[in-house]
Amino acid sequence: MSEELRIPISASVRHIHLCREDVEALFGAGHQLAPAKALSQPGQFACEETVSVCGPKGRIERVRVLGPEREETQLEISRTDEFKLGVDAPVRASGKLEGTPGIRLEGPHGAVELEQGVIQAARHIHMTPADAKRLGVEDGQMVMVRVGGERGIIYDDVLVRVKKSYALDMHIDTDEANAANLGSDAWGVLIKGPTEVAPDPND
Amino acid sequence: MSEELRIPISASVRHIHLCREDVEALFGAGHQLAPAKALSQPGQFACEETVSVCGPKGRIERVRVLGPEREETQLEISRTDEFKLGVDAPVRASGKLEGTPGIRLEGPHGAVELEQGVIQAARHIHMTPADAKRLGVEDGQMVMVRVGGERGIIYDDVLVRVKKSYALDMHIDTDEANAANLGSDAWGVLIKGPTEVAPDPND
């Protein structure tokens, strides 16, 4: 079973997606983001550009910009980053930014006072419709994923995201990866809830 | 069931236990550690004293000393701290320091080149023999603990430690707490493995 339900896992280091207006404010009028490295999801790339993020309690330098541009700017950080910056970001699926806090961004050309867009990305698995069929899950379903090792963890509340353009990969943040000592080439086993182990304490 | 098997959880921020010799090297001959705050385990306390920890890649200031003194100096850090310092510390139960890396410590009086003692503390639950009896577990047993919330996690590989002088409390590090967005007053539900959910991928 393990082999069939095996899911590759990647840790997403803090990063930012920018809208056109914010690209221009931070990097100059007409600026085009420079792709530096392709990411696991087809068409997505890490850029040469970075920004500084400034919260009420601290700042973080060289936060990587990911491309291509999006409709709305979105900063994805870990809980550890939140403590450093002094901001309390909610867990959200990508693009669900209503009611999220803002923050100050600084680039080489200028600064942006973001009104909203700071989130902890909800754990999720990208997959194609063929993957979903094979794994027996569907878009929007919440599942668990178990990783082994000396510090094994079962991640609960993992969102399944299905799209033809996706490649099979689970995305978690650096706190979530570090809690289980995951390195590169990490993987886990899909668990289609509900589980018999124990009820969710908050249910 | 949840109510009966409820375990309080505390996040242990990076800290250090010092032997007599290292107390004197760092803080001066005859120095006595000054208790600042009692901890959850009876007789254990956070001290006024802090040290700087210096690794090959970076340093961390103001690492809290915990008392009382121990036979051997032991630095407990998170994976996030390891990346900052540039050190690769193994997961260990407290006191199992053979083969662990060393690091440089700096105090107001002097420095210590630690030869070993840097660990990631293995997740564990302190409890009394009465707690163990009630919960149906024994000293040295490995269990799971499930926490709820929006970022629920089941921690695997949790070591049960039973002693008359202990108070019921599970200790995890800041990465492990942040991965589930745990705050103060966090708690989980004990799961006595083996689990039916899915086999450990590494078994």
mmCIF file with all atom_site columns, C-alpha atoms in Angstrom, chain B:
data_model
loop_
_atom_site.group_PDB
_atom_site.id
_atom_site.type_symbol
_atom_site.label_atom_id
_atom_site.label_alt_id
_atom_site.label_comp_id
_atom_site.label_asym_id
_atom_site.label_entity_id
_atom_site.label_seq_id
_atom_site.pdbx_PDB_ins_code
_atom_site.Cartn_x
_atom_site.Cartn_y
_atom_site.Cartn_z
_atom_site.occupancy
_atom_site.B_iso_or_equiv
_atom_site.pdbx_formal_charge
_atom_site.auth_seq_id
_atom_site.auth_comp_id
_atom_site.auth_asym_id
_atom_site.auth_atom_id
_atom_site.pdbx_PDB_model_num
ATOM 1   C CA . MET B 1 1   ? -12.098 9.149  25.883 1.00 0.00 ? 1   MET B CA 1
ATOM 2   C CA . SER B 1 2   ? -10.495 12.433 24.878 1.00 0.00 ? 2   SER B CA 1
ATOM 3   C CA . GLU B 1 3   ? -10.968 13.857 28.345 1.00 0.00 ? 3   GLU B CA 1
ATOM 4   C CA . GLU B 1 4   ? -9.282  10.941 30.127 1.00 0.00 ? 4   GLU B CA 1
ATOM 5   C CA . LEU B 1 5   ? -6.301  10.776 27.782 1.00 0.00 ? 5   LEU B CA 1
ATOM 6   C CA . ARG B 1 6   ? -5.719  14.529 27.685 1.00 0.00 ? 6   ARG B CA 1
ATOM 7   C CA . ILE B 1 7   ? -2.048  15.557 27.889 1.00 0.00 ? 7   ILE B CA 1
ATOM 8   C CA . PRO B 1 8   ? -0.896  19.161 28.455 1.00 0.00 ? 8   PRO B CA 1
ATOM 9   C CA . ILE B 1 9   ? 1.814   20.203 25.964 1.00 0.00 ? 9   ILE B CA 1
ATOM 10  C CA . SER B 1 10  ? 4.610   22.744 26.468 1.00 0.00 ? 10  SER B CA 1
ATOM 11  C CA . ALA B 1 11  ? 6.984   24.049 23.820 1.00 0.00 ? 11  ALA B CA 1
ATOM 12  C CA . SER B 1 12  ? 10.591  24.063 25.029 1.00 0.00 ? 12  SER B CA 1
ATOM 13  C CA . VAL B 1 13  ? 12.412  27.041 23.561 1.00 0.00 ? 13  VAL B CA 1
ATOM 14  C CA . ARG B 1 14  ? 16.133  26.401 22.897 1.00 0.00 ? 14  ARG B CA 1
ATOM 15  C CA . HIS B 1 15  ? 18.002  26.158 26.208 1.00 0.00 ? 15  HIS B CA 1
ATOM 16  C CA . ILE B 1 16  ? 21.100  24.795 27.889 1.00 0.00 ? 16  ILE B CA 1
ATOM 17  C CA . HIS B 1 17  ? 21.867  22.732 30.990 1.00 0.00 ? 17  HIS B CA 1
ATOM 18  C CA . LEU B 1 18  ? 25.359  23.345 32.409 1.00 0.00 ? 18  LEU B CA 1
ATOM 19  C CA . CYS B 1 19  ? 27.818  21.304 34.481 1.00 0.00 ? 19  CYS B CA 1
ATOM 20  C CA . ARG B 1 20  ? 29.694  22.960 37.371 1.00 0.00 ? 20  ARG B CA 1
ATOM 21  C CA . GLU B 1 21  ? 32.908  23.320 35.383 1.00 0.00 ? 21  GLU B CA 1
ATOM 22  C CA . ASP B 1 22  ? 31.161  25.114 32.510 1.00 0.00 ? 22  ASP B CA 1
ATOM 23  C CA . VAL B 1 23  ? 29.201  27.386 34.908 1.00 0.00 ? 23  VAL B CA 1
ATOM 24  C CA . GLU B 1 24  ? 32.543  28.541 36.314 1.00 0.00 ? 24  GLU B CA 1
ATOM 25  C CA . ALA B 1 25  ? 34.191  28.926 32.887 1.00 0.00 ? 25  ALA B CA 1
ATOM 26  C CA . LEU B 1 26  ? 31.264  30.969 31.547 1.00 0.00 ? 26  LEU B CA 1
ATOM 27  C CA . PHE B 1 27  ? 30.242  32.973 34.627 1.00 0.00 ? 27  PHE B CA 1
ATOM 28  C CA . GLY B 1 28  ? 33.299  32.911 36.928 1.00 0.00 ? 28  GLY B CA 1
ATOM 29  C CA . ALA B 1 29  ? 34.755  30.807 39.733 1.00 0.00 ? 29  ALA B CA 1
ATOM 30  C CA . GLY B 1 30  ? 32.252  29.915 42.441 1.00 0.00 ? 30  GLY B CA 1
ATOM 31  C CA . HIS B 1 31  ? 29.306  31.332 40.472 1.00 0.00 ? 31  HIS B CA 1
ATOM 32  C CA . GLN B 1 32  ? 25.876  30.019 41.501 1.00 0.00 ? 32  GLN B CA 1
ATOM 33  C CA . LEU B 1 33  ? 23.019  29.968 38.950 1.00 0.00 ? 33  LEU B CA 1
ATOM 34  C CA . ALA B 1 34  ? 20.232  32.401 39.872 1.00 0.00 ? 34  ALA B CA 1
ATOM 35  C CA . PRO B 1 35  ? 16.717  30.907 39.595 1.00 0.00 ? 35  PRO B CA 1
ATOM 36  C CA . ALA B 1 36  ? 14.353  33.255 37.750 1.00 0.00 ? 36  ALA B CA 1
ATOM 37  C CA . LYS B 1 37  ? 11.246  31.135 37.170 1.00 0.00 ? 37  LYS B CA 1
ATOM 38  C CA . ALA B 1 38  ? 9.996   27.677 38.169 1.00 0.00 ? 38  ALA B CA 1
ATOM 39  C CA . LEU B 1 39  ? 9.309   25.231 35.311 1.00 0.00 ? 39  LEU B CA 1
ATOM 40  C CA . SER B 1 40  ? 6.567   22.612 34.986 1.00 0.00 ? 40  SER B CA 1
ATOM 41  C CA . GLN B 1 41  ? 8.811   19.826 36.327 1.00 0.00 ? 41  GLN B CA 1
ATOM 42  C CA . PRO B 1 42  ? 9.243   20.137 40.106 1.00 0.00 ? 42  PRO B CA 1
ATOM 43  C CA . GLY B 1 43  ? 12.730  21.424 41.072 1.00 0.00 ? 43  GLY B CA 1
ATOM 44  C CA . GLN B 1 44  ? 13.577  22.631 37.551 1.00 0.00 ? 44  GLN B CA 1
ATOM 45  C CA . PHE B 1 45  ? 13.950  26.359 36.909 1.00 0.00 ? 45  PHE B CA 1
ATOM 46  C CA . ALA B 1 46  ? 14.859  28.928 34.266 1.00 0.00 ? 46  ALA B CA 1
ATOM 47  C CA . CYS B 1 47  ? 17.876  30.990 35.349 1.00 0.00 ? 47  CYS B CA 1
ATOM 48  C CA . GLU B 1 48  ? 18.729  34.661 35.074 1.00 0.00 ? 48  GLU B CA 1
ATOM 49  C CA . GLU B 1 49  ? 21.820  33.581 33.127 1.00 0.00 ? 49  GLU B CA 1
ATOM 50  C CA . THR B 1 50  ? 22.040  33.237 29.355 1.00 0.00 ? 50  THR B CA 1
ATOM 51  C CA . VAL B 1 51  ? 24.894  32.260 27.033 1.00 0.00 ? 51  VAL B CA 1
ATOM 52  C CA . SER B 1 52  ? 25.748  32.886 23.381 1.00 0.00 ? 52  SER B CA 1
ATOM 53  C CA . VAL B 1 53  ? 26.015  29.834 21.142 1.00 0.00 ? 53  VAL B CA 1
ATOM 54  C CA . CYS B 1 54  ? 28.425  30.079 18.194 1.00 0.00 ? 54  CYS B CA 1
ATOM 55  C CA . GLY B 1 55  ? 28.343  27.603 15.295 1.00 0.00 ? 55  GLY B CA 1
ATOM 56  C CA . PRO B 1 56  ? 30.269  27.533 12.028 1.00 0.00 ? 56  PRO B CA 1
ATOM 57  C CA . LYS B 1 57  ? 27.459  29.326 10.153 1.00 0.00 ? 57  LYS B CA 1
ATOM 58  C CA . GLY B 1 58  ? 26.016  31.702 12.739 1.00 0.00 ? 58  GLY B CA 1
ATOM 59  C CA . ARG B 1 59  ? 25.405  32.542 16.369 1.00 0.00 ? 59  ARG B CA 1
ATOM 60  C CA . ILE B 1 60  ? 22.382  32.725 18.646 1.00 0.00 ? 60  ILE B CA 1
ATOM 61  C CA . GLU B 1 61  ? 22.415  35.170 21.547 1.00 0.00 ? 61  GLU B CA 1
ATOM 62  C CA . ARG B 1 62  ? 20.704  34.885 24.920 1.00 0.00 ? 62  ARG B CA 1
ATOM 63  C CA . VAL B 1 63  ? 20.163  31.134 25.095 1.00 0.00 ? 63  VAL B CA 1
ATOM 64  C CA . ARG B 1 64  ? 18.523  30.514 28.469 1.00 0.00 ? 64  ARG B CA 1
ATOM 65  C CA . VAL B 1 65  ? 20.310  28.432 31.091 1.00 0.00 ? 65  VAL B CA 1
ATOM 66  C CA . LEU B 1 66  ? 18.053  25.972 32.951 1.00 0.00 ? 66  LEU B CA 1
ATOM 67  C CA . GLY B 1 67  ? 18.867  24.781 36.443 1.00 0.00 ? 67  GLY B CA 1
ATOM 68  C CA . PRO B 1 68  ? 19.818  22.986 38.532 1.00 0.00 ? 68  PRO B CA 1
ATOM 69  C CA . GLU B 1 69  ? 23.310  22.088 37.293 1.00 0.00 ? 69  GLU B CA 1
ATOM 70  C CA . ARG B 1 70  ? 23.788  18.696 35.635 1.00 0.00 ? 70  ARG B CA 1
ATOM 71  C CA . GLU B 1 71  ? 26.600  16.180 35.377 1.00 0.00 ? 71  GLU B CA 1
ATOM 72  C CA . GLU B 1 72  ? 27.142  17.117 31.739 1.00 0.00 ? 72  GLU B CA 1
ATOM 73  C CA . THR B 1 73  ? 26.401  20.229 29.681 1.00 0.00 ? 73  THR B CA 1
ATOM 74  C CA . GLN B 1 74  ? 23.551  19.733 27.183 1.00 0.00 ? 74  GLN B CA 1
ATOM 75  C CA . LEU B 1 75  ? 22.308  22.219 24.574 1.00 0.00 ? 75  LEU B CA 1
ATOM 76  C CA . GLU B 1 76  ? 18.799  21.582 23.216 1.00 0.00 ? 76  GLU B CA 1
ATOM 77  C CA . ILE B 1 77  ? 17.976  23.284 19.922 1.00 0.00 ? 77  ILE B CA 1
ATOM 78  C CA . SER B 1 78  ? 15.445  23.057 17.109 1.00 0.00 ? 78  SER B CA 1
ATOM 79  C CA . ARG B 1 79  ? 16.092  22.142 13.469 1.00 0.00 ? 79  ARG B CA 1
ATOM 80  C CA . THR B 1 80  ? 15.585  25.823 12.607 1.00 0.00 ? 80  THR B CA 1
ATOM 81  C CA . ASP B 1 81  ? 18.375  26.700 15.061 1.00 0.00 ? 81  ASP B CA 1
ATOM 82  C CA . GLU B 1 82  ? 20.614  24.015 13.529 1.00 0.00 ? 82  GLU B CA 1
ATOM 83  C CA . PHE B 1 83  ? 20.344  25.629 10.100 1.00 0.00 ? 83  PHE B CA 1
ATOM 84  C CA . LYS B 1 84  ? 21.205  29.013 11.594 1.00 0.00 ? 84  LYS B CA 1
ATOM 85  C CA . LEU B 1 85  ? 24.204  27.676 13.544 1.00 0.00 ? 85  LEU B CA 1
ATOM 86  C CA . GLY B 1 86  ? 25.378  25.240 10.874 1.00 0.00 ? 86  GLY B CA 1
ATOM 87  C CA . VAL B 1 87  ? 25.300  22.177 13.108 1.00 0.00 ? 87  VAL B CA 1
ATOM 88  C CA . ASP B 1 88  ? 23.577  18.810 12.589 1.00 0.00 ? 88  ASP B CA 1
ATOM 89  C CA . ALA B 1 89  ? 22.303  17.571 15.948 1.00 0.00 ? 89  ALA B CA 1
ATOM 90  C CA . PRO B 1 90  ? 20.708  14.148 16.369 1.00 0.00 ? 90  PRO B CA 1
ATOM 91  C CA . VAL B 1 91  ? 17.387  13.416 18.060 1.00 0.00 ? 91  VAL B CA 1
ATOM 92  C CA . ARG B 1 92  ? 18.213  12.177 21.563 1.00 0.00 ? 92  ARG B CA 1
ATOM 93  C CA . ALA B 1 93  ? 16.604  11.534 24.907 1.00 0.00 ? 93  ALA B CA 1
ATOM 94  C CA . SER B 1 94  ? 17.997  13.888 27.554 1.00 0.00 ? 94  SER B CA 1
ATOM 95  C CA . GLY B 1 95  ? 21.392  12.761 28.840 1.00 0.00 ? 95  GLY B CA 1
ATOM 96  C CA . LYS B 1 96  ? 22.219  10.475 25.875 1.00 0.00 ? 96  LYS B CA 1
ATOM 97  C CA . LEU B 1 97  ? 25.076  12.579 24.559 1.00 0.00 ? 97  LEU B CA 1
ATOM 98  C CA . GLU B 1 98  ? 27.572  10.090 23.174 1.00 0.00 ? 98  GLU B CA 1
ATOM 99  C CA . GLY B 1 99  ? 28.492  10.920 19.604 1.00 0.00 ? 99  GLY B CA 1
ATOM 100 C CA . THR B 1 100 ? 26.635  14.257 19.558 1.00 0.00 ? 100 THR B CA 1
ATOM 101 C CA . PRO B 1 101 ? 28.354  17.340 18.130 1.00 0.00 ? 101 PRO B CA 1
ATOM 102 C CA . GLY B 1 102 ? 29.932  20.091 20.218 1.00 0.00 ? 102 GLY B CA 1
ATOM 103 C CA . ILE B 1 103 ? 29.729  23.866 19.817 1.00 0.00 ? 103 ILE B CA 1
ATOM 104 C CA . ARG B 1 104 ? 31.276  27.079 21.209 1.00 0.00 ? 104 ARG B CA 1
ATOM 105 C CA . LEU B 1 105 ? 29.577  28.755 24.193 1.00 0.00 ? 105 LEU B CA 1
ATOM 106 C CA . GLU B 1 106 ? 30.312  32.329 25.282 1.00 0.00 ? 106 GLU B CA 1
ATOM 107 C CA . GLY B 1 107 ? 29.465  33.849 28.648 1.00 0.00 ? 107 GLY B CA 1
ATOM 108 C CA . PRO B 1 108 ? 30.318  37.092 30.394 1.00 0.00 ? 108 PRO B CA 1
ATOM 109 C CA . HIS B 1 109 ? 33.399  35.549 32.065 1.00 0.00 ? 109 HIS B CA 1
ATOM 110 C CA . GLY B 1 110 ? 34.758  33.286 29.340 1.00 0.00 ? 110 GLY B CA 1
ATOM 111 C CA . ALA B 1 111 ? 34.120  30.746 26.591 1.00 0.00 ? 111 ALA B CA 1
ATOM 112 C CA . VAL B 1 112 ? 33.767  26.966 26.443 1.00 0.00 ? 112 VAL B CA 1
ATOM 113 C CA . GLU B 1 113 ? 34.525  24.780 23.434 1.00 0.00 ? 113 GLU B CA 1
ATOM 114 C CA . LEU B 1 114 ? 31.982  22.042 24.057 1.00 0.00 ? 114 LEU B CA 1
ATOM 115 C CA . GLU B 1 115 ? 33.168  18.685 22.691 1.00 0.00 ? 115 GLU B CA 1
ATOM 116 C CA . GLN B 1 116 ? 29.715  17.092 22.673 1.00 0.00 ? 116 GLN B CA 1
ATOM 117 C CA . GLY B 1 117 ? 26.220  17.811 23.999 1.00 0.00 ? 117 GLY B CA 1
ATOM 118 C CA . VAL B 1 118 ? 24.168  19.422 21.203 1.00 0.00 ? 118 VAL B CA 1
ATOM 119 C CA . ILE B 1 119 ? 20.860  17.598 20.661 1.00 0.00 ? 119 ILE B CA 1
ATOM 120 C CA . GLN B 1 120 ? 17.341  17.866 19.361 1.00 0.00 ? 120 GLN B CA 1
ATOM 121 C CA . ALA B 1 121 ? 15.391  16.673 22.373 1.00 0.00 ? 121 ALA B CA 1
ATOM 122 C CA . ALA B 1 122 ? 13.247  13.644 21.563 1.00 0.00 ? 122 ALA B CA 1
ATOM 123 C CA . ARG B 1 123 ? 9.549   14.370 22.063 1.00 0.00 ? 123 ARG B CA 1
ATOM 124 C CA . HIS B 1 124 ? 8.564   13.060 25.461 1.00 0.00 ? 124 HIS B CA 1
ATOM 125 C CA . ILE B 1 125 ? 5.874   13.055 28.116 1.00 0.00 ? 125 ILE B CA 1
ATOM 126 C CA . HIS B 1 126 ? 6.786   13.446 31.772 1.00 0.00 ? 126 HIS B CA 1
ATOM 127 C CA . MET B 1 127 ? 4.389   11.684 34.120 1.00 0.00 ? 127 MET B CA 1
ATOM 128 C CA . THR B 1 128 ? 4.112   10.142 37.572 1.00 0.00 ? 128 THR B CA 1
ATOM 129 C CA . PRO B 1 129 ? 3.616   6.395  38.130 1.00 0.00 ? 129 PRO B CA 1
ATOM 130 C CA . ALA B 1 130 ? -0.016  7.224  38.995 1.00 0.00 ? 130 ALA B CA 1
ATOM 131 C CA . ASP B 1 131 ? -0.467  9.008  35.641 1.00 0.00 ? 131 ASP B CA 1
ATOM 132 C CA . ALA B 1 132 ? 1.134   6.057  33.837 1.00 0.00 ? 132 ALA B CA 1
ATOM 133 C CA . LYS B 1 133 ? -1.226  3.616  35.529 1.00 0.00 ? 133 LYS B CA 1
ATOM 134 C CA . ARG B 1 134 ? -4.266  5.742  34.725 1.00 0.00 ? 134 ARG B CA 1
ATOM 135 C CA . LEU B 1 135 ? -3.160  6.198  31.087 1.00 0.00 ? 135 LEU B CA 1
ATOM 136 C CA . GLY B 1 136 ? -2.170  2.547  30.680 1.00 0.00 ? 136 GLY B CA 1
ATOM 137 C CA . VAL B 1 137 ? 1.413   3.176  29.569 1.00 0.00 ? 137 VAL B CA 1
ATOM 138 C CA . GLU B 1 138 ? 4.844   2.519  31.030 1.00 0.00 ? 138 GLU B CA 1
ATOM 139 C CA . ASP B 1 139 ? 8.265   4.135  31.227 1.00 0.00 ? 139 ASP B CA 1
ATOM 140 C CA . GLY B 1 140 ? 10.136  3.953  27.913 1.00 0.00 ? 140 GLY B CA 1
ATOM 141 C CA . GLN B 1 141 ? 7.025   3.224  25.837 1.00 0.00 ? 141 GLN B CA 1
ATOM 142 C CA . MET B 1 142 ? 6.647   5.069  22.507 1.00 0.00 ? 142 MET B CA 1
ATOM 143 C CA . VAL B 1 143 ? 3.209   6.548  21.902 1.00 0.00 ? 143 VAL B CA 1
ATOM 144 C CA . MET B 1 144 ? 1.467   9.040  19.633 1.00 0.00 ? 144 MET B CA 1
ATOM 145 C CA . VAL B 1 145 ? -0.217  12.294 20.639 1.00 0.00 ? 145 VAL B CA 1
ATOM 146 C CA . ARG B 1 146 ? -2.865  13.986 18.515 1.00 0.00 ? 146 ARG B CA 1
ATOM 147 C CA . VAL B 1 147 ? -3.523  17.738 18.537 1.00 0.00 ? 147 VAL B CA 1
ATOM 148 C CA . GLY B 1 148 ? -6.414  19.446 16.796 1.00 0.00 ? 148 GLY B CA 1
ATOM 149 C CA . GLY B 1 149 ? -6.966  22.881 15.356 1.00 0.00 ? 149 GLY B CA 1
ATOM 150 C CA . GLU B 1 150 ? -6.690  24.097 11.775 1.00 0.00 ? 150 GLU B CA 1
ATOM 151 C CA . ARG B 1 151 ? -3.250  22.534 11.445 1.00 0.00 ? 151 ARG B CA 1
ATOM 152 C CA . GLY B 1 152 ? -3.781  19.298 13.300 1.00 0.00 ? 152 GLY B CA 1
ATOM 153 C CA . ILE B 1 153 ? -0.883  16.906 13.771 1.00 0.00 ? 153 ILE B CA 1
ATOM 154 C CA . ILE B 1 154 ? -0.343  13.474 15.218 1.00 0.00 ? 154 ILE B CA 1
ATOM 155 C CA . TYR B 1 155 ? 3.126   13.365 16.770 1.00 0.00 ? 155 TYR B CA 1
ATOM 156 C CA . ASP B 1 156 ? 4.637   9.904  16.428 1.00 0.00 ? 156 ASP B CA 1
ATOM 157 C CA . ASP B 1 157 ? 7.703   8.620  18.342 1.00 0.00 ? 157 ASP B CA 1
ATOM 158 C CA . VAL B 1 158 ? 6.750   10.247 21.653 1.00 0.00 ? 158 VAL B CA 1
ATOM 159 C CA . LEU B 1 159 ? 8.729   8.783  24.576 1.00 0.00 ? 159 LEU B CA 1
ATOM 160 C CA . VAL B 1 160 ? 6.949   8.146  27.881 1.00 0.00 ? 160 VAL B CA 1
ATOM 161 C CA . ARG B 1 161 ? 9.109   9.058  30.902 1.00 0.00 ? 161 ARG B CA 1
ATOM 162 C CA . VAL B 1 162 ? 7.797   8.006  34.299 1.00 0.00 ? 162 VAL B CA 1
ATOM 163 C CA . LYS B 1 163 ? 9.196   9.246  37.625 1.00 0.00 ? 163 LYS B CA 1
ATOM 164 C CA . LYS B 1 164 ? 7.617   10.021 40.967 1.00 0.00 ? 164 LYS B CA 1
ATOM 165 C CA . SER B 1 165 ? 9.039   13.562 40.894 1.00 0.00 ? 165 SER B CA 1
ATOM 166 C CA . TYR B 1 166 ? 7.553   14.407 37.462 1.00 0.00 ? 166 TYR B CA 1
ATOM 167 C CA . ALA B 1 167 ? 4.396   16.367 36.636 1.00 0.00 ? 167 ALA B CA 1
ATOM 168 C CA . LEU B 1 168 ? 2.244   15.393 33.630 1.00 0.00 ? 168 LEU B CA 1
ATOM 169 C CA . ASP B 1 169 ? 3.497   17.448 30.674 1.00 0.00 ? 169 ASP B CA 1
ATOM 170 C CA . MET B 1 170 ? 4.549   16.725 27.103 1.00 0.00 ? 170 MET B CA 1
ATOM 171 C CA . HIS B 1 171 ? 7.635   18.561 25.855 1.00 0.00 ? 171 HIS B CA 1
ATOM 172 C CA . ILE B 1 172 ? 8.213   19.397 22.207 1.00 0.00 ? 172 ILE B CA 1
ATOM 173 C CA . ASP B 1 173 ? 10.463  21.992 20.584 1.00 0.00 ? 173 ASP B CA 1
ATOM 174 C CA . THR B 1 174 ? 9.432   25.237 18.909 1.00 0.00 ? 174 THR B CA 1
ATOM 175 C CA . ASP B 1 175 ? 9.437   23.786 15.372 1.00 0.00 ? 175 ASP B CA 1
ATOM 176 C CA . GLU B 1 176 ? 7.125   21.011 16.505 1.00 0.00 ? 176 GLU B CA 1
ATOM 177 C CA . ALA B 1 177 ? 4.833   23.480 18.295 1.00 0.00 ? 177 ALA B CA 1
ATOM 178 C CA . ASN B 1 178 ? 4.822   25.965 15.407 1.00 0.00 ? 178 ASN B CA 1
ATOM 179 C CA . ALA B 1 179 ? 4.016   23.241 12.873 1.00 0.00 ? 179 ALA B CA 1
ATOM 180 C CA . ALA B 1 180 ? 0.640   22.854 14.612 1.00 0.00 ? 180 ALA B CA 1
ATOM 181 C CA . ASN B 1 181 ? 0.264   26.517 15.662 1.00 0.00 ? 181 ASN B CA 1
ATOM 182 C CA . LEU B 1 182 ? 0.228   25.505 19.321 1.00 0.00 ? 182 LEU B CA 1
ATOM 183 C CA . GLY B 1 183 ? 0.079   28.279 21.876 1.00 0.00 ? 183 GLY B CA 1
ATOM 184 C CA . SER B 1 184 ? 0.101   28.259 25.642 1.00 0.00 ? 184 SER B CA 1
ATOM 185 C CA . ASP B 1 185 ? -2.448  25.920 27.259 1.00 0.00 ? 185 ASP B CA 1
ATOM 186 C CA . ALA B 1 186 ? -2.001  23.489 24.375 1.00 0.00 ? 186 ALA B CA 1
ATOM 187 C CA . TRP B 1 187 ? -2.997  19.873 24.856 1.00 0.00 ? 187 TRP B CA 1
ATOM 188 C CA . GLY B 1 188 ? -3.321  16.669 22.929 1.00 0.00 ? 188 GLY B CA 1
ATOM 189 C CA . VAL B 1 189 ? -4.833  13.230 23.201 1.00 0.00 ? 189 VAL B CA 1
ATOM 190 C CA . LEU B 1 190 ? -2.687  10.192 23.935 1.00 0.00 ? 190 LEU B CA 1
ATOM 191 C CA . ILE B 1 191 ? -2.806  7.408  21.350 1.00 0.00 ? 191 ILE B CA 1
ATOM 192 C CA . LYS B 1 192 ? -1.364  4.097  22.415 1.00 0.00 ? 192 LYS B CA 1
ATOM 193 C CA . GLY B 1 193 ? 0.038   2.637  19.199 1.00 0.00 ? 193 GLY B CA 1
ATOM 194 C CA . PRO B 1 194 ? 0.176   0.601  17.106 1.00 0.00 ? 194 PRO B CA 1
ATOM 195 C CA . THR B 1 195 ? -2.174  2.528  14.918 1.00 0.00 ? 195 THR B CA 1
ATOM 196 C CA . GLU B 1 196 ? -4.520  1.201  12.284 1.00 0.00 ? 196 GLU B CA 1
ATOM 197 C CA . VAL B 1 197 ? -4.285  4.363  10.191 1.00 0.00 ? 197 VAL B CA 1
ATOM 198 C CA . ALA B 1 198 ? -1.318  3.391  8.054  1.00 0.00 ? 198 ALA B CA 1
ATOM 199 C CA . PRO B 1 199 ? 1.989   1.659  8.566  1.00 0.00 ? 199 PRO B CA 1
ATOM 200 C CA . ASP B 1 200 ? 5.000   3.798  9.423  1.00 0.00 ? 200 ASP B CA 1
ATOM 201 C CA . PRO B 1 201 ? 6.498   4.450  5.948  1.00 0.00 ? 201 PRO B CA 1
ATOM 202 C CA . ASN B 1 202 ? 9.969   3.588  7.254  1.00 0.00 ? 202 ASN B CA 1
ATOM 203 C CA . ASP B 1 203 ? 9.030   0.295  8.912  1.00 0.00 ? 203 ASP B CA 1
#
